[in-house]
Coordinates of C-alpha atoms in Angstrom, one line a residue:
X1455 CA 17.4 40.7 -5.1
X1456 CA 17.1 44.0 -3.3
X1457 CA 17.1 44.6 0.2
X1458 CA 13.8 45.4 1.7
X1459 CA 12.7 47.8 4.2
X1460 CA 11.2 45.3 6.8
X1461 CA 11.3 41.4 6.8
X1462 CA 9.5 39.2 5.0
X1463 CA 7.0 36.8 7.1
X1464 CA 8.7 34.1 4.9
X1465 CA 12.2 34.8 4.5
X1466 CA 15.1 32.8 5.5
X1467 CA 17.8 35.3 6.9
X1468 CA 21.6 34.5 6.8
X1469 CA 24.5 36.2 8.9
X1470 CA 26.8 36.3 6.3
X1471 CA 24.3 38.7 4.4
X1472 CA 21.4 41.1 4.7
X1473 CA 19.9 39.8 1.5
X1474 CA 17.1 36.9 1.9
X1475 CA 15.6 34.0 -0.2
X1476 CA 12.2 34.6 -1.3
X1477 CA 11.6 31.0 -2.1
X1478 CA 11.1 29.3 1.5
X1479 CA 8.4 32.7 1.9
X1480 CA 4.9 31.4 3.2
X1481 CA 3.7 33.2 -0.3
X1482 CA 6.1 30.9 -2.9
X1483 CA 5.2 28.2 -0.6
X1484 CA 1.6 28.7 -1.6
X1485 CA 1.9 29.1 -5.1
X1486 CA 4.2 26.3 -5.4
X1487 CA 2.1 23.9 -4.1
X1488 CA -0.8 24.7 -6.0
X1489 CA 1.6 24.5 -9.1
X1490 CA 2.8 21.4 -8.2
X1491 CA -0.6 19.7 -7.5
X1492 CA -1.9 21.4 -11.0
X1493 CA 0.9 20.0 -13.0
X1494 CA 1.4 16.9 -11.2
X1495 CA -2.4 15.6 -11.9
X1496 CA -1.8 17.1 -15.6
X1497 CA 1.4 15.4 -16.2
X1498 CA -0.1 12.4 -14.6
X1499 CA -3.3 12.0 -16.7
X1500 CA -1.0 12.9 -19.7
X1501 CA 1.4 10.1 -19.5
X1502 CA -1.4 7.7 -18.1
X1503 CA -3.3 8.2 -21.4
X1504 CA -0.1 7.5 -23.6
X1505 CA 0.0 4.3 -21.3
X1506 CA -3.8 3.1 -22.3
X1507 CA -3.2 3.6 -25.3
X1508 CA -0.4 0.8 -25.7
X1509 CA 2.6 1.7 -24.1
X1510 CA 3.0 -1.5 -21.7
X1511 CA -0.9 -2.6 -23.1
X1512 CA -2.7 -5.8 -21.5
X1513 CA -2.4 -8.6 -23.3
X1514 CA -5.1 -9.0 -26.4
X1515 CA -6.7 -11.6 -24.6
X1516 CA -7.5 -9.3 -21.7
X1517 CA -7.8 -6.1 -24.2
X1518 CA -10.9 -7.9 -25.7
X1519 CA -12.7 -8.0 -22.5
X1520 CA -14.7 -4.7 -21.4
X1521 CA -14.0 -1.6 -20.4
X1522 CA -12.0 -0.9 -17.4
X1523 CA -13.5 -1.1 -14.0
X1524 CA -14.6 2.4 -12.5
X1525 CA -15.4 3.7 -16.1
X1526 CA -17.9 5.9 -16.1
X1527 CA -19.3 5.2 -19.3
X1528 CA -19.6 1.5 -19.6
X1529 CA -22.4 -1.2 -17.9
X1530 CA -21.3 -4.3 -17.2
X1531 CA -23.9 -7.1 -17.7
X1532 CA -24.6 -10.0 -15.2
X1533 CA -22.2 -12.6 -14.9
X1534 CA -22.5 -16.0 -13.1
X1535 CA -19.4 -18.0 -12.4
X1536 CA -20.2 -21.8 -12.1
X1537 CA -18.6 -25.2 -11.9
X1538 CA -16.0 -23.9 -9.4
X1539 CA -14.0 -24.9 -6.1
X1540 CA -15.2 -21.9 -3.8
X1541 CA -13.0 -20.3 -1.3
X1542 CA -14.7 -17.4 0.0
X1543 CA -12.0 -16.2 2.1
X1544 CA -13.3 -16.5 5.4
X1545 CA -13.6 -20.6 5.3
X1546 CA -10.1 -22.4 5.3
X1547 CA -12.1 -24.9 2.8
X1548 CA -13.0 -25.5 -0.8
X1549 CA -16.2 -25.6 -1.4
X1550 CA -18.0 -27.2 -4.6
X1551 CA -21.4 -26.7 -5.9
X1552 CA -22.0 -23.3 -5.6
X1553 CA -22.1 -20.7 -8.1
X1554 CA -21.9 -16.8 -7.7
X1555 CA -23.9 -14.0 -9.7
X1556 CA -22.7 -10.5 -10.2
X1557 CA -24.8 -7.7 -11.0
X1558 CA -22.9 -4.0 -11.6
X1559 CA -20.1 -3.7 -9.2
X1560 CA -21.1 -6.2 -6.4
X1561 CA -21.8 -9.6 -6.0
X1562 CA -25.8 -10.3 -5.3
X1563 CA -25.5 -14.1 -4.4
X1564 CA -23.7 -17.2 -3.7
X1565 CA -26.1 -20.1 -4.2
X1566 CA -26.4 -23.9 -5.3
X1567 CA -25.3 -24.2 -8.6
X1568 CA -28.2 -24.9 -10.8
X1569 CA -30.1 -21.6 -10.1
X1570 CA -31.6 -19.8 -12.8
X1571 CA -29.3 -16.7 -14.0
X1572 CA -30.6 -13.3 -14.3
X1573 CA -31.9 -12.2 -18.1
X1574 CA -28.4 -11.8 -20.2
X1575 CA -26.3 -12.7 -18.0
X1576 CA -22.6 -14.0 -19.4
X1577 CA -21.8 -17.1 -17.9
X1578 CA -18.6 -18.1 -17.1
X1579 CA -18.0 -21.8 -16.8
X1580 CA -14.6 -22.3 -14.3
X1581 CA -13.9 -26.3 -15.4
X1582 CA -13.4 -27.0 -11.6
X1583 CA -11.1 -24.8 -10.9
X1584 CA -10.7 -22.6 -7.6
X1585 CA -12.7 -19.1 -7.4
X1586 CA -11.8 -17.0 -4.7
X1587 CA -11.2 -13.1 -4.1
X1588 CA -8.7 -10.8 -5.4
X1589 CA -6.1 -10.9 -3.5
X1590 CA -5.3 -7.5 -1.2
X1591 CA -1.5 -6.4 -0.4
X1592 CA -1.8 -4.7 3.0
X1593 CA 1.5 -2.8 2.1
X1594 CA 2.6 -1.7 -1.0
X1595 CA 4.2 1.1 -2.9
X1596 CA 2.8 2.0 -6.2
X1597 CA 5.8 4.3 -6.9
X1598 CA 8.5 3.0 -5.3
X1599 CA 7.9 -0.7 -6.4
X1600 CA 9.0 -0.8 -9.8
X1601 CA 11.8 1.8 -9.4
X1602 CA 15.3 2.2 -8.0
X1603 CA 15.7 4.5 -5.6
X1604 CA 18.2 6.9 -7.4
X1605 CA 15.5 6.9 -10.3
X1606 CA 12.8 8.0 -7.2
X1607 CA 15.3 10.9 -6.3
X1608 CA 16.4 12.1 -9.2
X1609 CA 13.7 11.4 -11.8
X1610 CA 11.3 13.4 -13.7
X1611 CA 8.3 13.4 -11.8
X1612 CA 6.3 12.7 -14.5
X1613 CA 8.3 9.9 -15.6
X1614 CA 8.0 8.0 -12.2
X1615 CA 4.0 8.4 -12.4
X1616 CA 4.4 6.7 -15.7
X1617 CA 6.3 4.0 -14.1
X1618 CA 3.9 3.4 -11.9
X1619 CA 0.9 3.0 -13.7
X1620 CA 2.7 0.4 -16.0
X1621 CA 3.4 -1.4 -12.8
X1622 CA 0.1 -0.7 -11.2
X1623 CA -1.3 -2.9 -14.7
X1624 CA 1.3 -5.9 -13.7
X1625 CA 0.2 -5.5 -10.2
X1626 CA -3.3 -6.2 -11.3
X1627 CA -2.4 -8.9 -13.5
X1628 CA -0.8 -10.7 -10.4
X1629 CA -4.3 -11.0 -8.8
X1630 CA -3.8 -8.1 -6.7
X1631 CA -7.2 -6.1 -6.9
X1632 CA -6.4 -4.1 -3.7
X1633 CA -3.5 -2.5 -2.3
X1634 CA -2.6 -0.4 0.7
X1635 CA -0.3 2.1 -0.6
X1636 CA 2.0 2.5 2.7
X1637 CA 3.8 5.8 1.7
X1638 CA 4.0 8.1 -2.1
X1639 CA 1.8 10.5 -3.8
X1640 CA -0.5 8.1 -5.5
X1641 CA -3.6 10.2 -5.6
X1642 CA -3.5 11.1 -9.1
X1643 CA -2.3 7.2 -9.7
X1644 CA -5.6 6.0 -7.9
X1645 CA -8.1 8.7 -9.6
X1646 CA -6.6 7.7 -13.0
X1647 CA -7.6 3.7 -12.3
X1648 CA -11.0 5.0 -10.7
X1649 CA -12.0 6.6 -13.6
X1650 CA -10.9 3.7 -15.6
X1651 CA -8.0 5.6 -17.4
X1652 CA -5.4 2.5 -16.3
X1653 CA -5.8 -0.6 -15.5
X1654 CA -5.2 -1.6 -12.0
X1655 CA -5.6 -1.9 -7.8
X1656 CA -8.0 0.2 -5.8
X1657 CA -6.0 2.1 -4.2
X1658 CA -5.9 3.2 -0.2
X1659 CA -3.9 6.0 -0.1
X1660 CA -1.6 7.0 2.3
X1661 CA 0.1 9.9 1.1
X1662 CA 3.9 11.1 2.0
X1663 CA 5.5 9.7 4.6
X1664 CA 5.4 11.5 7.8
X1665 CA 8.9 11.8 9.1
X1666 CA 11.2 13.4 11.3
X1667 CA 14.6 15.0 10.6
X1668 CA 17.0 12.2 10.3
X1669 CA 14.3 10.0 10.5
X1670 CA 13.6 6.9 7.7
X1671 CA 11.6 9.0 5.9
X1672 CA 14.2 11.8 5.3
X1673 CA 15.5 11.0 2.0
X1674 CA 17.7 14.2 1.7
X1675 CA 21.4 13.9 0.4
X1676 CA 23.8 15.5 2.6
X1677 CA 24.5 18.7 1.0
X1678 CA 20.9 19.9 1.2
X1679 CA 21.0 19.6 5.1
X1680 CA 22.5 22.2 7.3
X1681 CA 23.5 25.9 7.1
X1682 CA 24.9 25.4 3.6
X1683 CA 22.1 24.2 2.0
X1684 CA 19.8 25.7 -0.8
X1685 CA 17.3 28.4 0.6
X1686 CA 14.8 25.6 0.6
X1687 CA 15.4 22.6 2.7
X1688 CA 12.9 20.4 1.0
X1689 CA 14.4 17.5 -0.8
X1690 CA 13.3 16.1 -4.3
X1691 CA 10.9 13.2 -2.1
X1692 CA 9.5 16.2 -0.4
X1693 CA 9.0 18.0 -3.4
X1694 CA 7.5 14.8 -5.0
X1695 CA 5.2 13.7 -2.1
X1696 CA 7.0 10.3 -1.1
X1697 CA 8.0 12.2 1.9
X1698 CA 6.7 14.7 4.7
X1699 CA 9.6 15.8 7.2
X1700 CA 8.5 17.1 10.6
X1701 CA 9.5 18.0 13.7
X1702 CA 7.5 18.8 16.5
X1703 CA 3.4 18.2 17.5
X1704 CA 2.4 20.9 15.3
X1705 CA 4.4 20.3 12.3
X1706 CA 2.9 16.4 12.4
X1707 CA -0.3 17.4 13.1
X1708 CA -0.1 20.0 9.8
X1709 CA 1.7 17.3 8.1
X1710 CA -1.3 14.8 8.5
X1711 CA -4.2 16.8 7.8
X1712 CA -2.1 17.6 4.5
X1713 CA -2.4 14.4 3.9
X1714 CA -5.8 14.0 4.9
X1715 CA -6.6 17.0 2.8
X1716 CA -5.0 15.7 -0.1
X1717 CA -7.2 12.2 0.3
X1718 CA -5.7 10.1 2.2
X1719 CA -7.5 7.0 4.0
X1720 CA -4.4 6.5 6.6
X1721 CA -1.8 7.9 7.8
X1722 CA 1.9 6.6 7.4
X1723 CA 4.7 7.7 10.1
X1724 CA 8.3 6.4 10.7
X1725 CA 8.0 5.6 14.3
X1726 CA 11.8 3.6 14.3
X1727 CA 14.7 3.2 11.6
X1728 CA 14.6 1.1 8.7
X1729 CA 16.9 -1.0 6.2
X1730 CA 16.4 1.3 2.8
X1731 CA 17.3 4.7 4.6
X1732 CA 20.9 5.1 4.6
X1733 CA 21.0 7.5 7.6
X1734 CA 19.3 6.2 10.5
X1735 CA 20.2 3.3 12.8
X1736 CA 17.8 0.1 12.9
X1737 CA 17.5 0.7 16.8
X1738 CA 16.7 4.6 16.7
X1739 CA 13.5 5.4 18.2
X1740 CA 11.7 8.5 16.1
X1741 CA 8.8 11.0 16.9
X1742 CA 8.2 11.9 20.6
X1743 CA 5.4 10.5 22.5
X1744 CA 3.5 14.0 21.9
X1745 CA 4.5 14.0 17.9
X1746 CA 2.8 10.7 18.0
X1747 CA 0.0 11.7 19.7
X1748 CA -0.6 14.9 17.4
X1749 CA -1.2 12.7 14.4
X1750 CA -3.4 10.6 16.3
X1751 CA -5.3 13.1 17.2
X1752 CA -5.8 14.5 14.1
X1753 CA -6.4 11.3 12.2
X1754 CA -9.2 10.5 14.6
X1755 CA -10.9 13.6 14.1
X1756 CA -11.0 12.5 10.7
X1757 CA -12.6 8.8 11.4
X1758 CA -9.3 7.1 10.3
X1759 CA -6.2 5.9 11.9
X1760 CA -2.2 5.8 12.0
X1761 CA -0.1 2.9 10.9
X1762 CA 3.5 3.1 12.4
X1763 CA 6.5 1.7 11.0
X1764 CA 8.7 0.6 13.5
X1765 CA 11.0 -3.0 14.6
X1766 CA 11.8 -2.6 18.1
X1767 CA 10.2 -2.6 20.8
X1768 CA 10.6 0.5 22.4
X1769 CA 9.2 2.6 19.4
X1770 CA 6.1 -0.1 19.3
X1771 CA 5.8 0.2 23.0
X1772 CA 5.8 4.3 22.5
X1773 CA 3.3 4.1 19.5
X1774 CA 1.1 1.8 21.3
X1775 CA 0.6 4.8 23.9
X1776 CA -0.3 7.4 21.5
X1777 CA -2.8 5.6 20.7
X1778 CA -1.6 3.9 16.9
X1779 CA -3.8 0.8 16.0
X1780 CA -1.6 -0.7 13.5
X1781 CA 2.4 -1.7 13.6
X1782 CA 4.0 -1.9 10.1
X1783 CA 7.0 -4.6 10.8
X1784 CA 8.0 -5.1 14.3
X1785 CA 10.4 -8.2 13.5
X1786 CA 12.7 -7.3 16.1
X1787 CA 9.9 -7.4 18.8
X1788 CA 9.9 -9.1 22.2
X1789 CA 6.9 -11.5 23.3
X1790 CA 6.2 -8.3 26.2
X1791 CA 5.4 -6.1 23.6
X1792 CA 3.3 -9.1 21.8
X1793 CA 1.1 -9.2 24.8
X1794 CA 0.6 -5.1 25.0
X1795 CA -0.7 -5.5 21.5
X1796 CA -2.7 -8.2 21.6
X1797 CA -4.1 -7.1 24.5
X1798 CA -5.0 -3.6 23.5
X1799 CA -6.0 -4.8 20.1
X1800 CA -3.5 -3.6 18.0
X1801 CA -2.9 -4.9 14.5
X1802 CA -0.1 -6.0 13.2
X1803 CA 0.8 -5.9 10.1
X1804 CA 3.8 -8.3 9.1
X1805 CA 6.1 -9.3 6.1
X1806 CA 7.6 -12.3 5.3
X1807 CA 11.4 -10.8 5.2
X1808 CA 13.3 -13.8 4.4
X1809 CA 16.4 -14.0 2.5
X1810 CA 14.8 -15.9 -0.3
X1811 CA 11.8 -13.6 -0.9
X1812 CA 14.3 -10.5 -1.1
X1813 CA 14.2 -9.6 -4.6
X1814 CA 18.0 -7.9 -5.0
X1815 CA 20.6 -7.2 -2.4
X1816 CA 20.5 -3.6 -1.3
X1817 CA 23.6 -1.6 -2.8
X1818 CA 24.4 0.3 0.2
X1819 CA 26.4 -2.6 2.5
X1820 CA 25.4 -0.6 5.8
X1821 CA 21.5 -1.1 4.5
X1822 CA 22.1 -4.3 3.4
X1823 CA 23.5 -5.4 7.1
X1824 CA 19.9 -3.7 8.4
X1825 CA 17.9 -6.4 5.9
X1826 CA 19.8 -9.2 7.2
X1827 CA 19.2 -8.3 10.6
X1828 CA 15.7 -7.7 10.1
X1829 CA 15.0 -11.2 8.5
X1830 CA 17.0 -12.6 11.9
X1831 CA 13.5 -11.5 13.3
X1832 CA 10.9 -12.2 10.9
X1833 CA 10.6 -16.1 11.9
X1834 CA 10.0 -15.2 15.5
X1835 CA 8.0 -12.6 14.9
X1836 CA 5.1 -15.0 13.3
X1837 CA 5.6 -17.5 16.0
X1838 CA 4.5 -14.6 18.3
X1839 CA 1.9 -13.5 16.6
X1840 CA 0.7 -17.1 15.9
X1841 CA 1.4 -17.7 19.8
X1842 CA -0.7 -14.9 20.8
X1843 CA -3.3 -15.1 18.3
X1844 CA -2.7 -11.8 17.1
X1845 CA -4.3 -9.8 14.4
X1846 CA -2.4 -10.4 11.5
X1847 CA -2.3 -8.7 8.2
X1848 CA -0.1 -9.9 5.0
X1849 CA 2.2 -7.5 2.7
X1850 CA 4.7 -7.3 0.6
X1851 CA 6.7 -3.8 1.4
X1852 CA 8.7 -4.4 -2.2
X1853 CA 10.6 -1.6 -2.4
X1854 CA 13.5 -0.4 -5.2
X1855 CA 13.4 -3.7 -7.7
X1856 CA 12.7 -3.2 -10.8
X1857 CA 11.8 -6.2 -13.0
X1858 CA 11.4 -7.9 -9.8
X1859 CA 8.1 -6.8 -8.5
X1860 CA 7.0 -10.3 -9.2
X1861 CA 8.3 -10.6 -5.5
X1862 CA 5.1 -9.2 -4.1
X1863 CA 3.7 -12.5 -4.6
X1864 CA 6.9 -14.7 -4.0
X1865 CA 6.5 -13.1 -0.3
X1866 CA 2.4 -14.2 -0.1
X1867 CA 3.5 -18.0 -0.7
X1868 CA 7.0 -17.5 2.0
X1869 CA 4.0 -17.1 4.6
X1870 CA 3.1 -21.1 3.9
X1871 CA 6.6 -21.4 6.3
X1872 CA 4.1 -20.8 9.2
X1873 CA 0.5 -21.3 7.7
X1874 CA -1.5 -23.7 5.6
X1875 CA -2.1 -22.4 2.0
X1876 CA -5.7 -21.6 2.8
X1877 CA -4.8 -19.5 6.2
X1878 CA -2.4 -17.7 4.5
X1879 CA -4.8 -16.7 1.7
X1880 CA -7.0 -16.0 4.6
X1881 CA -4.8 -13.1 5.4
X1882 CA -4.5 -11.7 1.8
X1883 CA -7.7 -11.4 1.7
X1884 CA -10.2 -12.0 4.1
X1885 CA -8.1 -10.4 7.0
X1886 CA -6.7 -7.7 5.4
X1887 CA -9.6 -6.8 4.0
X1888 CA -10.8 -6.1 7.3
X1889 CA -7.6 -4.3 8.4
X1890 CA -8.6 -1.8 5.5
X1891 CA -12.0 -0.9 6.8
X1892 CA -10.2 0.7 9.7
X1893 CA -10.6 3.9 7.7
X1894 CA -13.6 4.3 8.4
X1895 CA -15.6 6.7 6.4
X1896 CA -12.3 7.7 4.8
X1897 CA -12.8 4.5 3.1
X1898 CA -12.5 5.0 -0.5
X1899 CA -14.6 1.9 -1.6
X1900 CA -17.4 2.3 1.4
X1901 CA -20.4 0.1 0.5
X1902 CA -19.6 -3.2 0.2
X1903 CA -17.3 -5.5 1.6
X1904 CA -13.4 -6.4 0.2
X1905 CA -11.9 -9.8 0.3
X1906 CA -14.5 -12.0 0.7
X1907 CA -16.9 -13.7 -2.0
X1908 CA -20.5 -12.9 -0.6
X1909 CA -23.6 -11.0 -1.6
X1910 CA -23.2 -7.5 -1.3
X1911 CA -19.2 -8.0 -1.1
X1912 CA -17.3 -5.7 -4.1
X1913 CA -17.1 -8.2 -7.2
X1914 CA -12.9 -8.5 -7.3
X1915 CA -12.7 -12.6 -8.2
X1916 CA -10.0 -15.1 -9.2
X1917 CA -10.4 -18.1 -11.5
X1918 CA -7.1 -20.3 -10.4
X1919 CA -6.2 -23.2 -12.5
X1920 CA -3.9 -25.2 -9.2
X1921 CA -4.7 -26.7 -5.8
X1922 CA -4.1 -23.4 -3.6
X1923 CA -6.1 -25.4 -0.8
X1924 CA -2.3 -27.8 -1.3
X1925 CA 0.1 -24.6 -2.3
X1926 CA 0.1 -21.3 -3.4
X1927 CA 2.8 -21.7 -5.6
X1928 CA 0.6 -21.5 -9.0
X1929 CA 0.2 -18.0 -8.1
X1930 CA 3.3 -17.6 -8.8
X1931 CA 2.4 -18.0 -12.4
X1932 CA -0.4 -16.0 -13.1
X1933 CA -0.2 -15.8 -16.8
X1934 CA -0.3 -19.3 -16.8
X1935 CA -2.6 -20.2 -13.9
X1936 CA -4.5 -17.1 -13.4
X1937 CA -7.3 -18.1 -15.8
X1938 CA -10.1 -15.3 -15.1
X1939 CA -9.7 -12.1 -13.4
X1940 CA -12.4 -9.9 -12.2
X1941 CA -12.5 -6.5 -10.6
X1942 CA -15.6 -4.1 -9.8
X1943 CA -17.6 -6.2 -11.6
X1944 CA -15.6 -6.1 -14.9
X1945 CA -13.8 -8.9 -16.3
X1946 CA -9.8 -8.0 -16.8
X1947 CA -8.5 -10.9 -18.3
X1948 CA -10.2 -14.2 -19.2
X1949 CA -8.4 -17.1 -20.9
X1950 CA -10.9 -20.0 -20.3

């Protein structure tokens, strides 16, 4: 590099030399993100048509149904679904003789069974067994689900979008028909399934991670941090989109209309510490009251809000009074901070963190002491939010477990330790299909409603072959007991 004769706007000077890196300049900045969205999506839609064409392929039972849901090019006929036990997600009952008629992407009527069906209509006799919606995961990680974290870090980029749209299939084929993403660049991962390119969830997409330095989103190794580090500080989560790292009002404000920008329907910060991060304590409290506000702000100008993850109560108590109307976690809450959110409102989104629904011990033994305290919480936390009638939503948070993303529904039947089967399905779908609409008009299904089975609700249905008004636990088999599975209308698998 030569030496020029006045700065660069962009470049990072160094005492120990008059020479300067062009590659933190606001210019490579700008080019490199354009790159990197360009090839991304490319690489992306690459590797996702390899995968539909039979790399990790449905089953032929479920390939010989019709095309998948958001294709552009397909018409799905009627369908009536009849002879079934009907939970409709709202009623904490089953209710027989009533059958349900789809037409396109909705469903147009729930009526006596009996009723005449429309002209062509497939119908799709359920033996008795239990219809009720597809099932919605309030937080879950498309990318980070199905892969260890030095695979996230290290990784080809386009190899982990690979890896998640195989997992995004499974996650499908487990019931799940909607997912809040809670954190990772799964735009290109949610346009793919729209257009009907991969099977599996819509998608509400959250985008990176907003951050601060040292915060749980900050997944840099040591050596990129500090003085001595490359002429870029950005680590490979950056860089990859899991992560945004920023540190002061205007940074998160930038950092969330990024995010907004890029097509994001909420907003993710890391209000506290967590258990996965290996740098930051449990009890650490992160953003300042005016970072917090900042992304606020700017989420609201955009008709959507902020969810914050955070455990303790002084980061929930701090989040509350920027004006954040959801609280990912919060196990290590006191009953004070209970009552501020239940009387402001606030949703609260929990998971059932138990030792038994942990799908491997965490590697790191400082993590792993983090996870066990957590789960301390997690009992007490329900009994709160059942004590103060709080908005509840249900989700998984699987994070780092390969082969063991099966868990995501292991931790849906851990919440029968506090609810009946039918309450607790309340919140996986009904419920949390309200805590979605929150968006707003930055909803990405706006139209019709999720997680319920009534007309002019989207069409995402379950045929279940088990009592889930006496457990859950045949959902824990779902290529045994999920008989019929519909989304948007379309029928992904059907083995009756």
């Amino acid at each position: 590099m030569r030496k020029p004769s006045t700065p660069h706007p962009g470049a990072q000077s160094s005492p120990r030399s008059a020479f300067y890196c062009r590659c933190g300049g606001d210019e490579a900045s700008q080019v490199q993100r354009r790159l990197e969205r360009a090839f991304s999506r490319r690489d992306f839609l690459q590797s996702a048509l390899v995968l539909a064409a039979g790399v990790g392929g449905l089953s032929p039972a479920a390939s010989a149904q019709p095309a998948p849901s958001g294709s552009a090019t397909a018409v799905a006929a009627p369908m009536v679904l009849r002879n079934v036990q009907l939970f409709d997600g709202r009623r904490t009952r089953l209710q027989p003789g009533l059958q349900v008629v789809i037409e396109g992407a909705r469903i147009r009527a729930v009526e006596p069974q009996g009723q005449g069906a429309p002209r062509g209509a497939q119908i799709i006799d359920g033996g008795g067994r239990v219809l009720m919606p597809g099932l919605i995961d309030a937080h879950w990680h498309s990318l980070m689900a199905a892969m260890s974290m030095q695979h996230l870090l290290m990784a080809d980029p386009a190899l982990i979008h690979l890896a998640a749209g195989s997992e995004a299939q499974r996650t499908l084929l487990r019931g799940f028909t909607t997912v809040r993403d809670a954190g990772g660049p799964v735009f290109a991962l949610k346009s793919a399934i729209d257009q009907g390119l991969v099977q599996g969830p819509r998608i509400f997409p959250s985008g990176a991670m907003i951050s601060q330095t040292a915060g749980h989103g900050d997944f840099r190794f040591l050596h990129e941090v500090g003085p001595g580090a490359a002429c870029s500080a950005v680590g490979h989560a950056e860089h990859l989109g899991a992560s945004a790292i920023a540190d002061s009002a205007d940074s998160v404000r930038k950092a969330t209309r990024e995010q907004l920008l890029r097509g994001a329907s909420q907003i993710k910060l890391m209000a506290g510490g967590g258990a996965s991060s290996l740098y930051d304590p449990l009890d650490s409290v992160q953003f300042t009251l005016p970072e917090l506000r900042a992304a606020v702000e700017a989420a609201e100008d955009w008709g959507t809000y902020v969810m914050a993850h955070v455990y303790l109560p002084k980061g929930m108590q701090r989040s509350i009074e920027a004006g954040i109307k959801v609280i990912e976690h919060g196990q290590l809450t006191d009953e004070a901070t209970v009552r501020l959110m239940a009387d402001k409102g606030i949703w609260w989104s929990l998971q059932p963190f138990l030792p038994e629904a942990a799908p491997t011990p965490m590697a790191d033994p400082g993590s792993q002491a983090k996870s066990d305290e957590i789960a301390t919480g997690t009992r007490r936390a329900y009994e709160l939010a059942i004590k103060h009638k709080m908005q509840t939503g249900w989700g998984s948070d699987i994070l780092f477990a390969p082969g063991k993303t099966h868990y995501q529904t292991v931790r849906l039947v851990a919440l029968e330790n506090w609810y009946s089967p039918l309450d607790a399905l309340k919140q996986a779908t009904s419920q949390n299909g309200e805590l979605l609409a929150l968006a707003g008009q930055r909803n990405p299904y706006l139209g019709a409603k999720l997680g319920v089975i009534e007309p002019d609700s989207w069409a995402d249905l379950l045929v279940v072959d088990g009592d889930v008004s006496r457990s859950l636990k045949p959902l824990l088999e779902p290529d045994q007991h999920l008989k019929c599975i519909i989304k948007n209308g379309r029928v992904v698998k059907n083995t009756l």
